[in-house]
Amino acid sequence: MQRARRLASSMIDRVVHDDEAQTLSVRFRNGRDYVYETVPRATYDALVSAPSAGAFFNDAVRGHFPCRRASKRYAP
């Protein structure tokens, strides 16, 4: 199952978590899309409910999971 959410963040536009693949796709406000691997659903849930999505992302996602630039844009 995929879960998508647009965020009220100055850094992140939207995120999509794929439960089966355990990937987190992130579209940043600058228009770049990245896919983070082996991200548990609990991390996605915490990200979308964090008071500051950008701060949570920097503390708990960036540098903690393998990532790659998305080859195409996704539309959650």
Short mmCIF file of C-alpha atoms in Angstrom, two decimals:
data_model
loop_
_atom_site.label_atom_id
_atom_site.label_comp_id
_atom_site.label_asym_id
_atom_site.label_seq_id
_atom_site.Cartn_x
_atom_site.Cartn_y
_atom_site.Cartn_z
CA MET A 1 0.00 0.00 0.00
CA GLN A 2 1.20 3.50 -0.81
CA ARG A 3 0.56 6.44 1.48
CA ALA A 4 0.96 9.97 0.14
CA ARG A 5 0.85 13.29 1.89
CA ARG A 6 1.45 16.90 0.92
CA LEU A 7 3.27 18.64 3.76
CA ALA A 8 3.05 22.19 5.11
CA SER A 9 6.83 22.51 5.11
CA SER A 10 9.18 25.10 3.68
CA MET A 11 11.56 22.28 2.67
CA ILE A 12 9.39 19.30 1.64
CA ASP A 13 6.47 19.47 -0.78
CA ARG A 14 5.18 15.90 -0.53
CA VAL A 15 6.09 12.38 0.50
CA VAL A 16 4.99 8.91 -0.55
CA HIS A 17 5.69 5.77 1.45
CA ASP A 18 5.39 2.34 -0.16
CA ASP A 19 4.78 -0.18 2.63
CA GLU A 20 5.69 -3.21 0.53
CA ALA A 21 8.93 -1.81 -0.92
CA GLN A 22 9.72 0.17 2.25
CA THR A 23 10.62 3.24 0.21
CA LEU A 24 10.03 6.88 1.01
CA SER A 25 9.79 9.17 -2.02
CA VAL A 26 10.33 12.82 -1.20
CA ARG A 27 9.68 15.83 -3.41
CA PHE A 28 11.48 18.87 -2.13
CA ARG A 29 10.26 22.42 -2.70
CA ASN A 30 13.20 22.92 -5.08
CA GLY A 31 11.53 20.33 -7.39
CA ARG A 32 14.00 17.52 -6.83
CA ASP A 33 12.73 14.02 -6.10
CA TYR A 34 14.62 11.44 -4.05
CA VAL A 35 13.83 7.88 -3.02
CA TYR A 36 15.01 6.60 0.37
CA GLU A 37 15.30 2.82 0.79
CA THR A 38 14.43 0.55 3.76
CA VAL A 39 12.35 3.24 5.47
CA PRO A 40 9.86 1.72 7.92
CA ARG A 41 6.30 2.96 8.00
CA ALA A 42 6.84 4.26 11.55
CA THR A 43 9.40 6.73 10.19
CA TYR A 44 6.91 7.95 7.57
CA ASP A 45 4.20 8.30 10.24
CA ALA A 46 6.55 10.29 12.47
CA LEU A 47 7.61 12.51 9.55
CA VAL A 48 4.07 13.47 8.54
CA SER A 49 3.06 14.18 12.14
CA ALA A 50 6.22 16.03 13.20
CA PRO A 51 5.87 19.70 14.20
CA SER A 52 8.69 20.43 11.74
CA ALA A 53 8.91 17.97 8.85
CA GLY A 54 12.20 19.48 7.68
CA ALA A 55 13.86 19.16 11.10
CA PHE A 56 12.59 15.59 11.50
CA PHE A 57 13.79 14.71 8.00
CA ASN A 58 17.25 16.11 8.69
CA ASP A 59 17.50 14.32 12.04
CA ALA A 60 15.94 10.94 11.24
CA VAL A 61 16.00 10.33 7.47
CA ARG A 62 18.85 12.17 5.71
CA GLY A 63 22.03 10.18 6.18
CA HIS A 64 20.22 7.28 7.88
CA PHE A 65 18.83 5.48 4.82
CA PRO A 66 20.33 4.78 1.38
CA CYS A 67 18.95 7.21 -1.18
CA ARG A 68 18.99 7.90 -4.88
CA ARG A 69 17.71 10.64 -7.11
CA ALA A 70 14.35 9.60 -8.55
CA SER A 71 14.52 8.81 -12.24
CA LYS A 72 11.08 10.29 -12.84
CA ARG A 73 8.64 12.46 -10.99
CA TYR A 74 5.88 10.79 -9.08
CA ALA A 75 2.39 12.11 -8.55
CA PRO A 76 1.04 11.23 -5.12
#
